[in-house]
Amino acid sequence: MNQWKALLFLISITTLSACSDPQPTVLDFSDGEIDYSGRIDSTSGVAADLYWSGTSIKLDFEGESISALMQDERGDNYYNVIIDEDSMYILRPDTTKKYYQLASGLSGGKHSVELFKRTEWDRGKTIFYGLKIEGDAKVLPKSKEEKKKIEFYGNSITAGYAVDDFSGKDRSDSIFTNHYLSYAAITARHYDAERHTICKSGIGITISWFPMIMPEIYDRINPEDPSSSWDFSLYTPDLVVINLLQNDSWLVNMPEREEFKTNFGDTAPTDEYLTQAYQGFVSQIRGHYPSASIICMLGNMDATQEGSKWPGVVESAVDALQDENIYTYFQPFKNTSGHPSIEEQQIMADGLIQFIDENITW
């Protein structure tokens, strides 16, 4: 009888211990309190695929630790992990599906975590399956506050290419690209605005350093899949900023390149052709967003240096559109080598913010 009492006592202690150790709270990628920003592809039904620069995942919660179940296609994407909006470090998920701890040892009360994609879509997609919170876990509702919405279309300047390369070599390794420090992301944070960013280093409107051009991919979820169409009704920006033509300005003078031969044959495009192409792209954007303000921006690399014809191309295109809600804005030529530095990206953001404040009502 004493043996049975002892056994029952052990069972009770074990049960009590198990009950006092709360199970983690697991959130599927489709949970309504996860706050996504950017074009997210969830058509698989099992995960969210992340492609574009600046795509982010955010959650407000209570708990001692939080992890993300992720898998990267190539292991070459980097994310800023932002804890409580004041602490940040870099995460590089690999090709194995597993939980990555984002934060631990957290105090009681409300916390937030954000995964912000630093890198471009040419590094492959990241697959996000969900989150796990441990230690008195509680999921908090995402903000219902109505925010301003901005959409950016751009090239390497907008992507934040090599902004974290302090060697002066302008290196292409993905660790040096950081869209979080681009003028686009800085501007969006200034207004506490939602943002979508459609950008790619080397891309142009009439020609790129690779076969695809912006008018061909601007409406995709997966930039490399022509059948992957974005539903523009899912996100309606108040403001669109287009910063393109920097790559066109170089490549229209390179008849030896295959992209030139494919796009132009054996004759360089005329200014009229370039103007109409730019005008056509802006018209496509206007067709999707009839009420948005549109800023046709250019710079800050050598497309805006003194004597450049490219600001004139933009001005002619915008004049022809005869739309009072389409503006031109040219960033001063930075007159330094390579891509914009952190300081130069901040200068661009400051200039754009000033232009918006002085010209846009939203």
mmCIF file of C-alpha atoms in Angstrom:
data_model
loop_
_atom_site.group_PDB
_atom_site.id
_atom_site.type_symbol
_atom_site.label_atom_id
_atom_site.label_comp_id
_atom_site.label_asym_id
_atom_site.label_seq_id
_atom_site.Cartn_x
_atom_site.Cartn_y
_atom_site.Cartn_z
ATOM 1 C CA MET A 1 0.000 0.000 0.000
ATOM 2 C CA ASN A 2 2.853 2.355 0.855
ATOM 3 C CA GLN A 3 4.401 1.589 -2.546
ATOM 4 C CA TRP A 4 1.148 2.608 -4.283
ATOM 5 C CA LYS A 5 1.032 5.843 -2.277
ATOM 6 C CA ALA A 6 4.594 6.615 -3.263
ATOM 7 C CA LEU A 7 3.825 5.929 -6.919
ATOM 8 C CA LEU A 8 0.729 8.138 -6.828
ATOM 9 C CA PHE A 9 2.772 10.887 -5.184
ATOM 10 C CA LEU A 10 5.393 10.716 -7.956
ATOM 11 C CA ILE A 11 2.688 10.815 -10.632
ATOM 12 C CA SER A 12 1.089 13.857 -8.983
ATOM 13 C CA ILE A 13 4.421 15.689 -8.771
ATOM 14 C CA THR A 14 5.177 14.913 -12.435
ATOM 15 C CA THR A 15 1.715 16.108 -13.525
ATOM 16 C CA LEU A 16 2.006 19.282 -11.469
ATOM 17 C CA SER A 17 5.439 19.999 -12.939
ATOM 18 C CA ALA A 18 4.142 19.508 -16.484
ATOM 19 C CA CYS A 19 1.195 21.804 -15.849
ATOM 20 C CA SER A 20 3.429 24.531 -14.435
ATOM 21 C CA ASP A 21 5.578 24.524 -17.577
ATOM 22 C CA PRO A 22 3.346 26.281 -20.165
ATOM 23 C CA GLN A 23 3.449 25.081 -23.721
ATOM 24 C CA PRO A 24 4.750 27.513 -26.357
ATOM 25 C CA THR A 25 2.325 29.493 -28.465
ATOM 26 C CA VAL A 26 2.780 28.630 -32.126
ATOM 27 C CA LEU A 27 1.480 30.934 -34.858
ATOM 28 C CA ASP A 28 0.962 29.795 -38.413
ATOM 29 C CA PHE A 29 2.170 32.178 -41.136
ATOM 30 C CA SER A 30 -1.485 32.987 -41.896
ATOM 31 C CA ASP A 31 -2.276 34.210 -38.379
ATOM 32 C CA GLY A 32 -4.179 37.487 -38.618
ATOM 33 C CA GLU A 33 -2.065 39.251 -35.981
ATOM 34 C CA ILE A 34 1.136 38.918 -38.003
ATOM 35 C CA ASP A 35 1.691 42.258 -39.698
ATOM 36 C CA TYR A 36 3.215 41.851 -43.173
ATOM 37 C CA SER A 37 4.633 44.635 -45.298
ATOM 38 C CA GLY A 38 5.478 44.240 -48.977
ATOM 39 C CA ARG A 39 4.317 41.820 -51.635
ATOM 40 C CA ILE A 40 3.880 38.484 -49.886
ATOM 41 C CA ASP A 41 3.174 35.273 -51.822
ATOM 42 C CA SER A 42 1.020 32.943 -49.741
ATOM 43 C CA THR A 43 -0.573 31.050 -52.621
ATOM 44 C CA SER A 44 1.089 27.756 -51.561
ATOM 45 C CA GLY A 45 -1.186 27.673 -48.522
ATOM 46 C CA VAL A 46 1.623 26.383 -46.293
ATOM 47 C CA ALA A 47 3.985 29.363 -46.005
ATOM 48 C CA ALA A 48 4.693 32.935 -47.057
ATOM 49 C CA ASP A 49 7.354 33.491 -49.710
ATOM 50 C CA LEU A 50 9.389 36.691 -49.442
ATOM 51 C CA TYR A 51 11.140 38.157 -52.494
ATOM 52 C CA TRP A 52 11.304 41.948 -52.613
ATOM 53 C CA SER A 53 13.622 44.292 -50.716
ATOM 54 C CA GLY A 54 12.116 45.655 -47.521
ATOM 55 C CA THR A 55 9.514 42.929 -47.181
ATOM 56 C CA SER A 56 8.908 42.561 -43.469
ATOM 57 C CA ILE A 57 7.117 40.513 -40.812
ATOM 58 C CA LYS A 58 6.142 42.077 -37.495
ATOM 59 C CA LEU A 59 4.398 40.872 -34.348
ATOM 60 C CA ASP A 60 3.463 42.421 -30.990
ATOM 61 C CA PHE A 61 3.515 39.905 -28.142
ATOM 62 C CA GLU A 62 4.274 39.060 -24.537
ATOM 63 C CA GLY A 63 6.716 36.307 -23.640
ATOM 64 C CA GLU A 64 10.284 35.486 -22.689
ATOM 65 C CA SER A 65 11.456 34.415 -26.151
ATOM 66 C CA ILE A 66 10.330 34.258 -29.759
ATOM 67 C CA SER A 67 11.518 32.207 -32.756
ATOM 68 C CA ALA A 68 10.722 32.121 -36.467
ATOM 69 C CA LEU A 69 10.333 28.952 -38.515
ATOM 70 C CA MET A 70 12.084 29.771 -41.799
ATOM 71 C CA GLN A 71 13.976 28.335 -44.725
ATOM 72 C CA ASP A 72 16.000 30.230 -47.312
ATOM 73 C CA GLU A 73 16.178 29.109 -50.916
ATOM 74 C CA ARG A 74 19.936 29.709 -51.282
ATOM 75 C CA GLY A 75 21.133 30.841 -47.867
ATOM 76 C CA ASP A 76 22.160 34.201 -49.268
ATOM 77 C CA ASN A 77 19.508 36.513 -47.811
ATOM 78 C CA TYR A 78 20.004 38.740 -44.801
ATOM 79 C CA TYR A 79 17.403 40.170 -42.437
ATOM 80 C CA ASN A 80 17.492 42.887 -39.844
ATOM 81 C CA VAL A 81 15.879 41.569 -36.667
ATOM 82 C CA ILE A 82 14.430 44.550 -34.797
ATOM 83 C CA ILE A 83 13.398 44.052 -31.181
ATOM 84 C CA ASP A 84 11.147 46.637 -29.517
ATOM 85 C CA GLU A 85 12.122 49.128 -32.246
ATOM 86 C CA ASP A 86 15.401 49.956 -30.478
ATOM 87 C CA SER A 87 17.638 46.880 -30.821
ATOM 88 C CA MET A 88 18.753 45.371 -34.127
ATOM 89 C CA TYR A 89 21.016 42.603 -35.388
ATOM 90 C CA ILE A 90 21.479 40.632 -38.637
ATOM 91 C CA LEU A 91 20.060 37.157 -39.309
ATOM 92 C CA ARG A 92 21.100 34.949 -42.226
ATOM 93 C CA PRO A 93 18.735 31.968 -42.504
ATOM 94 C CA ASP A 94 20.166 28.904 -44.241
ATOM 95 C CA THR A 95 18.600 26.319 -46.514
ATOM 96 C CA THR A 96 17.385 24.126 -43.638
ATOM 97 C CA LYS A 97 13.827 24.521 -42.383
ATOM 98 C CA LYS A 98 14.180 25.256 -38.687
ATOM 99 C CA TYR A 99 13.397 27.661 -35.885
ATOM 100 C CA TYR A 100 15.657 30.694 -35.577
ATOM 101 C CA GLN A 101 15.586 32.353 -32.180
ATOM 102 C CA LEU A 102 14.914 36.048 -32.633
ATOM 103 C CA ALA A 103 14.908 37.165 -28.999
ATOM 104 C CA SER A 104 15.287 35.597 -25.558
ATOM 105 C CA GLY A 105 15.445 36.649 -21.922
ATOM 106 C CA LEU A 106 12.766 39.255 -22.452
ATOM 107 C CA SER A 107 11.151 41.039 -19.519
ATOM 108 C CA GLY A 108 7.436 40.964 -18.807
ATOM 109 C CA GLY A 109 5.081 43.196 -20.741
ATOM 110 C CA LYS A 110 4.629 44.112 -24.382
ATOM 111 C CA HIS A 111 7.352 43.462 -26.957
ATOM 112 C CA SER A 112 7.624 43.682 -30.716
ATOM 113 C CA VAL A 113 9.764 41.837 -33.231
ATOM 114 C CA GLU A 114 10.267 42.644 -36.896
ATOM 115 C CA LEU A 115 12.074 40.708 -39.617
ATOM 116 C CA PHE A 116 13.131 43.164 -42.343
ATOM 117 C CA LYS A 117 14.559 41.842 -45.635
ATOM 118 C CA ARG A 118 17.782 43.714 -46.433
ATOM 119 C CA THR A 119 18.602 41.909 -49.649
ATOM 120 C CA GLU A 120 17.294 41.791 -53.228
ATOM 121 C CA TRP A 121 15.257 39.137 -54.970
ATOM 122 C CA ASP A 122 18.168 37.856 -57.039
ATOM 123 C CA ARG A 123 19.402 36.147 -53.842
ATOM 124 C CA GLY A 124 16.408 33.822 -53.921
ATOM 125 C CA LYS A 125 13.283 33.726 -51.817
ATOM 126 C CA THR A 126 12.854 33.106 -48.103
ATOM 127 C CA ILE A 127 10.070 30.800 -46.948
ATOM 128 C CA PHE A 128 8.383 31.834 -43.694
ATOM 129 C CA TYR A 129 6.221 29.254 -41.910
ATOM 130 C CA GLY A 130 5.363 30.953 -38.639
ATOM 131 C CA LEU A 131 6.435 32.030 -35.151
ATOM 132 C CA LYS A 132 6.802 30.422 -31.722
ATOM 133 C CA ILE A 133 6.563 32.331 -28.430
ATOM 134 C CA GLU A 134 7.664 30.803 -25.125
ATOM 135 C CA GLY A 135 7.337 31.830 -21.474
ATOM 136 C CA ASP A 136 3.925 33.247 -20.458
ATOM 137 C CA ALA A 137 3.218 33.770 -24.134
ATOM 138 C CA LYS A 138 0.505 36.055 -25.388
ATOM 139 C CA VAL A 139 -0.174 37.316 -28.895
ATOM 140 C CA LEU A 140 -1.165 40.975 -28.960
ATOM 141 C CA PRO A 141 -3.392 42.481 -31.654
ATOM 142 C CA LYS A 142 -1.638 44.324 -34.425
ATOM 143 C CA SER A 143 -2.193 48.038 -34.737
ATOM 144 C CA LYS A 144 -5.386 49.091 -36.478
ATOM 145 C CA GLU A 145 -4.068 52.617 -36.963
ATOM 146 C CA GLU A 146 -4.579 53.925 -40.485
ATOM 147 C CA LYS A 147 -1.181 54.764 -41.920
ATOM 148 C CA LYS A 148 0.053 56.589 -44.974
ATOM 149 C CA LYS A 149 1.086 54.249 -47.784
ATOM 150 C CA ILE A 150 4.083 54.680 -50.104
ATOM 151 C CA GLU A 151 5.307 52.573 -53.015
ATOM 152 C CA PHE A 152 8.818 52.872 -54.457
ATOM 153 C CA TYR A 153 10.090 51.733 -57.860
ATOM 154 C CA GLY A 154 13.839 51.849 -58.276
ATOM 155 C CA ASN A 155 17.237 50.351 -58.989
ATOM 156 C CA SER A 156 20.376 49.799 -56.888
ATOM 157 C CA ILE A 157 20.093 53.240 -55.307
ATOM 158 C CA THR A 158 16.677 52.332 -53.922
ATOM 159 C CA ALA A 159 17.855 48.821 -52.989
ATOM 160 C CA GLY A 160 20.632 50.176 -50.772
ATOM 161 C CA TYR A 161 23.275 48.363 -52.812
ATOM 162 C CA ALA A 162 26.712 48.292 -51.090
ATOM 163 C CA VAL A 163 25.588 50.851 -48.524
ATOM 164 C CA ASP A 164 27.248 48.779 -45.779
ATOM 165 C CA ASP A 165 30.518 48.342 -47.691
ATOM 166 C CA PHE A 166 32.917 50.684 -45.930
ATOM 167 C CA SER A 167 35.960 49.564 -47.940
ATOM 168 C CA GLY A 168 35.185 51.865 -50.864
ATOM 169 C CA LYS A 169 35.186 48.876 -53.247
ATOM 170 C CA ASP A 170 31.423 48.953 -53.888
ATOM 171 C CA ARG A 171 31.249 45.178 -53.497
ATOM 172 C CA SER A 172 28.246 43.135 -54.651
ATOM 173 C CA ASP A 173 28.220 40.554 -51.843
ATOM 174 C CA SER A 174 24.705 40.534 -50.388
ATOM 175 C CA ILE A 175 25.942 41.264 -46.859
ATOM 176 C CA PHE A 176 26.744 44.815 -47.982
ATOM 177 C CA THR A 177 23.278 45.532 -49.393
ATOM 178 C CA ASN A 178 20.939 46.959 -46.786
ATOM 179 C CA HIS A 179 17.616 48.341 -47.936
ATOM 180 C CA TYR A 180 16.870 49.423 -44.368
ATOM 181 C CA LEU A 181 19.406 52.248 -44.828
ATOM 182 C CA SER A 182 18.145 53.318 -48.255
ATOM 183 C CA TYR A 183 16.521 56.709 -48.770
ATOM 184 C CA ALA A 184 13.260 54.868 -49.490
ATOM 185 C CA ALA A 185 13.107 53.015 -46.180
ATOM 186 C CA ILE A 186 14.290 56.083 -44.252
ATOM 187 C CA THR A 187 11.569 58.194 -45.860
ATOM 188 C CA ALA A 188 8.867 55.631 -45.054
ATOM 189 C CA ARG A 189 9.985 55.449 -41.415
ATOM 190 C CA HIS A 190 9.956 59.250 -41.182
ATOM 191 C CA TYR A 191 6.230 59.238 -41.985
ATOM 192 C CA ASP A 192 5.588 55.980 -40.092
ATOM 193 C CA ALA A 193 4.158 54.846 -43.404
ATOM 194 C CA GLU A 194 3.472 51.427 -44.833
ATOM 195 C CA ARG A 195 5.699 50.794 -47.822
ATOM 196 C CA HIS A 196 6.132 48.472 -50.766
ATOM 197 C CA THR A 197 9.428 48.534 -52.621
ATOM 198 C CA ILE A 198 9.849 47.168 -56.137
ATOM 199 C CA CYS A 199 13.523 47.497 -56.994
ATOM 200 C CA LYS A 200 16.503 45.697 -58.505
ATOM 201 C CA SER A 201 20.111 46.692 -58.935
ATOM 202 C CA GLY A 202 20.928 47.215 -62.603
ATOM 203 C CA ILE A 203 17.355 47.547 -63.813
ATOM 204 C CA GLY A 204 16.100 50.170 -66.247
ATOM 205 C CA ILE A 205 12.973 51.171 -68.089
ATOM 206 C CA THR A 206 14.260 50.538 -71.635
ATOM 207 C CA ILE A 207 17.312 48.357 -70.908
ATOM 208 C CA SER A 208 18.993 46.674 -67.937
ATOM 209 C CA TRP A 209 22.290 44.933 -67.217
ATOM 210 C CA PHE A 210 20.309 41.685 -67.603
ATOM 211 C CA PRO A 211 17.395 40.711 -69.865
ATOM 212 C CA MET A 212 14.422 41.969 -67.801
ATOM 213 C CA ILE A 213 13.311 45.611 -67.581
ATOM 214 C CA MET A 214 11.082 47.258 -64.979
ATOM 215 C CA PRO A 215 7.931 47.490 -67.160
ATOM 216 C CA GLU A 216 8.095 43.697 -67.511
ATOM 217 C CA ILE A 217 8.393 42.815 -63.810
ATOM 218 C CA TYR A 218 6.806 45.687 -61.879
ATOM 219 C CA ASP A 219 3.491 43.829 -61.561
ATOM 220 C CA ARG A 220 4.816 40.491 -60.289
ATOM 221 C CA ILE A 221 4.897 38.868 -56.860
ATOM 222 C CA ASN A 222 7.773 36.575 -57.870
ATOM 223 C CA PRO A 223 9.985 38.791 -60.042
ATOM 224 C CA GLU A 224 11.319 35.827 -62.021
ATOM 225 C CA ASP A 225 7.936 34.264 -62.803
ATOM 226 C CA PRO A 226 5.925 35.970 -65.579
ATOM 227 C CA SER A 227 2.761 34.178 -64.424
ATOM 228 C CA SER A 228 3.096 35.465 -60.862
ATOM 229 C CA SER A 229 0.801 38.486 -60.990
ATOM 230 C CA TRP A 230 0.384 40.950 -58.142
ATOM 231 C CA ASP A 231 -3.162 41.986 -57.255
ATOM 232 C CA PHE A 232 -2.926 45.784 -57.140
ATOM 233 C CA SER A 233 -6.215 46.015 -55.234
ATOM 234 C CA LEU A 234 -4.456 44.607 -52.153
ATOM 235 C CA TYR A 235 -2.414 47.761 -51.610
ATOM 236 C CA THR A 236 -3.286 51.273 -52.716
ATOM 237 C CA PRO A 237 -0.535 53.797 -51.993
ATOM 238 C CA ASP A 238 -1.143 57.476 -51.326
ATOM 239 C CA LEU A 239 2.242 58.256 -52.865
ATOM 240 C CA VAL A 240 4.389 56.539 -55.505
ATOM 241 C CA VAL A 241 8.070 57.401 -55.952
ATOM 242 C CA ILE A 242 9.762 56.303 -59.202
ATOM 243 C CA ASN A 243 13.557 56.558 -59.333
ATOM 244 C CA LEU A 244 14.729 54.921 -62.558
ATOM 245 C CA LEU A 245 16.811 55.610 -65.736
ATOM 246 C CA GLN A 246 20.258 55.583 -64.072
ATOM 247 C CA ASN A 247 21.073 52.259 -65.740
ATOM 248 C CA ASP A 248 19.489 53.283 -69.037
ATOM 249 C CA SER A 249 21.843 56.288 -69.071
ATOM 250 C CA TRP A 250 24.840 53.956 -69.303
ATOM 251 C CA LEU A 251 23.496 51.096 -71.360
ATOM 252 C CA VAL A 252 22.059 53.084 -74.275
ATOM 253 C CA ASN A 253 25.708 53.836 -75.111
ATOM 254 C CA MET A 254 26.840 50.198 -75.157
ATOM 255 C CA PRO A 255 25.852 48.723 -78.541
ATOM 256 C CA GLU A 256 28.137 45.723 -77.979
ATOM 257 C CA ARG A 257 25.965 44.326 -75.189
ATOM 258 C CA GLU A 258 23.387 41.648 -75.958
ATOM 259 C CA GLU A 259 20.705 43.587 -74.084
ATOM 260 C CA PHE A 260 21.275 46.548 -76.427
ATOM 261 C CA LYS A 261 20.991 44.349 -79.528
ATOM 262 C CA THR A 262 17.841 42.672 -78.209
ATOM 263 C CA ASN A 263 16.096 45.886 -77.165
ATOM 264 C CA PHE A 264 17.332 48.379 -79.785
ATOM 265 C CA GLY A 265 18.880 46.415 -82.650
ATOM 266 C CA ASP A 266 21.907 48.229 -84.039
ATOM 267 C CA THR A 267 20.724 51.811 -83.455
ATOM 268 C CA ALA A 268 20.738 53.712 -80.187
ATOM 269 C CA PRO A 269 17.289 54.886 -79.061
ATOM 270 C CA THR A 270 16.329 58.498 -79.700
ATOM 271 C CA ASP A 271 15.404 60.894 -76.918
ATOM 272 C CA GLU A 272 11.833 60.721 -78.180
ATOM 273 C CA TYR A 273 11.847 56.941 -77.778
ATOM 274 C CA LEU A 274 13.249 57.217 -74.233
ATOM 275 C CA THR A 275 10.697 59.861 -73.304
ATOM 276 C CA GLN A 276 7.805 57.786 -74.592
ATOM 277 C CA ALA A 277 9.060 54.680 -72.790
ATOM 278 C CA TYR A 278 9.292 56.550 -69.493
ATOM 279 C CA GLN A 279 5.911 58.156 -70.079
ATOM 280 C CA GLY A 280 4.422 54.738 -70.811
ATOM 281 C CA PHE A 281 5.686 53.271 -67.543
ATOM 282 C CA VAL A 282 4.360 56.178 -65.481
ATOM 283 C CA SER A 283 1.024 55.800 -67.282
ATOM 284 C CA GLN A 284 0.922 52.139 -66.245
ATOM 285 C CA ILE A 285 1.417 53.133 -62.608
ATOM 286 C CA ARG A 286 -1.257 55.825 -62.904
ATOM 287 C CA GLY A 287 -3.641 53.214 -64.338
ATOM 288 C CA HIS A 288 -3.312 51.128 -61.182
ATOM 289 C CA TYR A 289 -3.487 54.093 -58.794
ATOM 290 C CA PRO A 290 -5.800 56.810 -60.198
ATOM 291 C CA SER A 291 -5.704 58.932 -57.023
ATOM 292 C CA ALA A 292 -2.091 58.623 -55.897
ATOM 293 C CA SER A 293 0.455 61.405 -56.030
ATOM 294 C CA ILE A 294 3.434 60.300 -58.155
ATOM 295 C CA ILE A 295 6.953 61.693 -57.816
ATOM 296 C CA CYS A 296 9.180 61.045 -60.831
ATOM 297 C CA MET A 297 12.532 61.256 -59.108
ATOM 298 C CA LEU A 298 16.033 60.933 -60.534
ATOM 299 C CA GLY A 299 19.415 60.728 -58.847
ATOM 300 C CA ASN A 300 21.717 60.931 -57.007
ATOM 301 C CA MET A 301 24.272 59.269 -59.309
ATOM 302 C CA ASP A 302 25.575 60.651 -62.600
ATOM 303 C CA ALA A 303 22.214 60.722 -64.403
ATOM 304 C CA THR A 304 21.757 64.063 -62.641
ATOM 305 C CA GLN A 305 25.248 65.474 -63.115
ATOM 306 C CA GLU A 306 25.561 68.837 -64.865
ATOM 307 C CA GLY A 307 24.865 68.544 -68.576
ATOM 308 C CA SER A 308 22.964 65.238 -68.311
ATOM 309 C CA LYS A 309 20.027 64.892 -70.695
ATOM 310 C CA TRP A 310 18.125 62.519 -68.414
ATOM 311 C CA PRO A 311 16.318 65.058 -66.223
ATOM 312 C CA GLY A 312 15.008 66.509 -69.489
ATOM 313 C CA VAL A 313 13.707 63.093 -70.522
ATOM 314 C CA VAL A 314 11.777 62.835 -67.262
ATOM 315 C CA GLU A 315 10.443 66.405 -67.525
ATOM 316 C CA SER A 316 9.291 65.912 -71.114
ATOM 317 C CA ALA A 317 7.491 62.697 -70.219
ATOM 318 C CA VAL A 318 5.730 64.240 -67.232
ATOM 319 C CA ASP A 319 4.767 67.366 -69.217
ATOM 320 C CA ALA A 320 3.178 65.171 -71.862
ATOM 321 C CA LEU A 321 1.070 63.375 -69.251
ATOM 322 C CA GLN A 322 -0.592 66.644 -68.208
ATOM 323 C CA ASP A 323 -1.391 65.316 -64.741
ATOM 324 C CA GLU A 324 -1.215 67.845 -61.897
ATOM 325 C CA ASN A 325 -0.569 65.073 -59.362
ATOM 326 C CA ILE A 326 2.617 63.874 -61.079
ATOM 327 C CA TYR A 327 5.747 65.729 -60.007
ATOM 328 C CA THR A 328 9.425 65.769 -60.978
ATOM 329 C CA TYR A 329 12.174 65.832 -58.384
ATOM 330 C CA PHE A 330 15.909 65.558 -59.103
ATOM 331 C CA GLN A 331 18.453 64.686 -56.445
ATOM 332 C CA PRO A 332 21.748 66.589 -56.776
ATOM 333 C CA PHE A 333 24.636 64.582 -58.242
ATOM 334 C CA LYS A 334 26.608 63.180 -55.305
ATOM 335 C CA ASN A 335 29.917 63.542 -57.191
ATOM 336 C CA THR A 336 31.589 60.592 -55.441
ATOM 337 C CA SER A 337 32.545 57.139 -56.706
ATOM 338 C CA GLY A 338 30.394 54.057 -56.325
ATOM 339 C CA HIS A 339 26.903 53.772 -54.950
ATOM 340 C CA PRO A 340 25.447 56.080 -52.299
ATOM 341 C CA SER A 341 26.927 55.721 -48.823
ATOM 342 C CA ILE A 342 24.896 55.747 -45.611
ATOM 343 C CA GLU A 343 25.400 59.502 -45.355
ATOM 344 C CA GLU A 344 24.410 60.045 -49.001
ATOM 345 C CA GLN A 345 21.288 57.901 -48.603
ATOM 346 C CA GLN A 346 20.323 60.038 -45.594
ATOM 347 C CA ILE A 347 20.851 63.215 -47.630
ATOM 348 C CA MET A 348 18.585 61.788 -50.321
ATOM 349 C CA ALA A 349 15.921 60.961 -47.745
ATOM 350 C CA ASP A 350 16.128 64.440 -46.237
ATOM 351 C CA GLY A 351 15.708 66.013 -49.665
ATOM 352 C CA LEU A 352 12.797 63.777 -50.622
ATOM 353 C CA ILE A 353 11.051 64.390 -47.299
ATOM 354 C CA GLN A 354 11.408 68.147 -47.770
ATOM 355 C CA PHE A 355 10.005 67.891 -51.299
ATOM 356 C CA ILE A 356 7.049 65.825 -50.080
ATOM 357 C CA ASP A 357 6.304 68.242 -47.240
ATOM 358 C CA GLU A 358 6.380 71.202 -49.604
ATOM 359 C CA ASN A 359 4.381 69.696 -52.465
ATOM 360 C CA ILE A 360 2.247 66.727 -51.479
ATOM 361 C CA THR A 361 -1.009 66.843 -49.546
ATOM 362 C CA TRP A 362 -1.836 63.424 -48.131
#
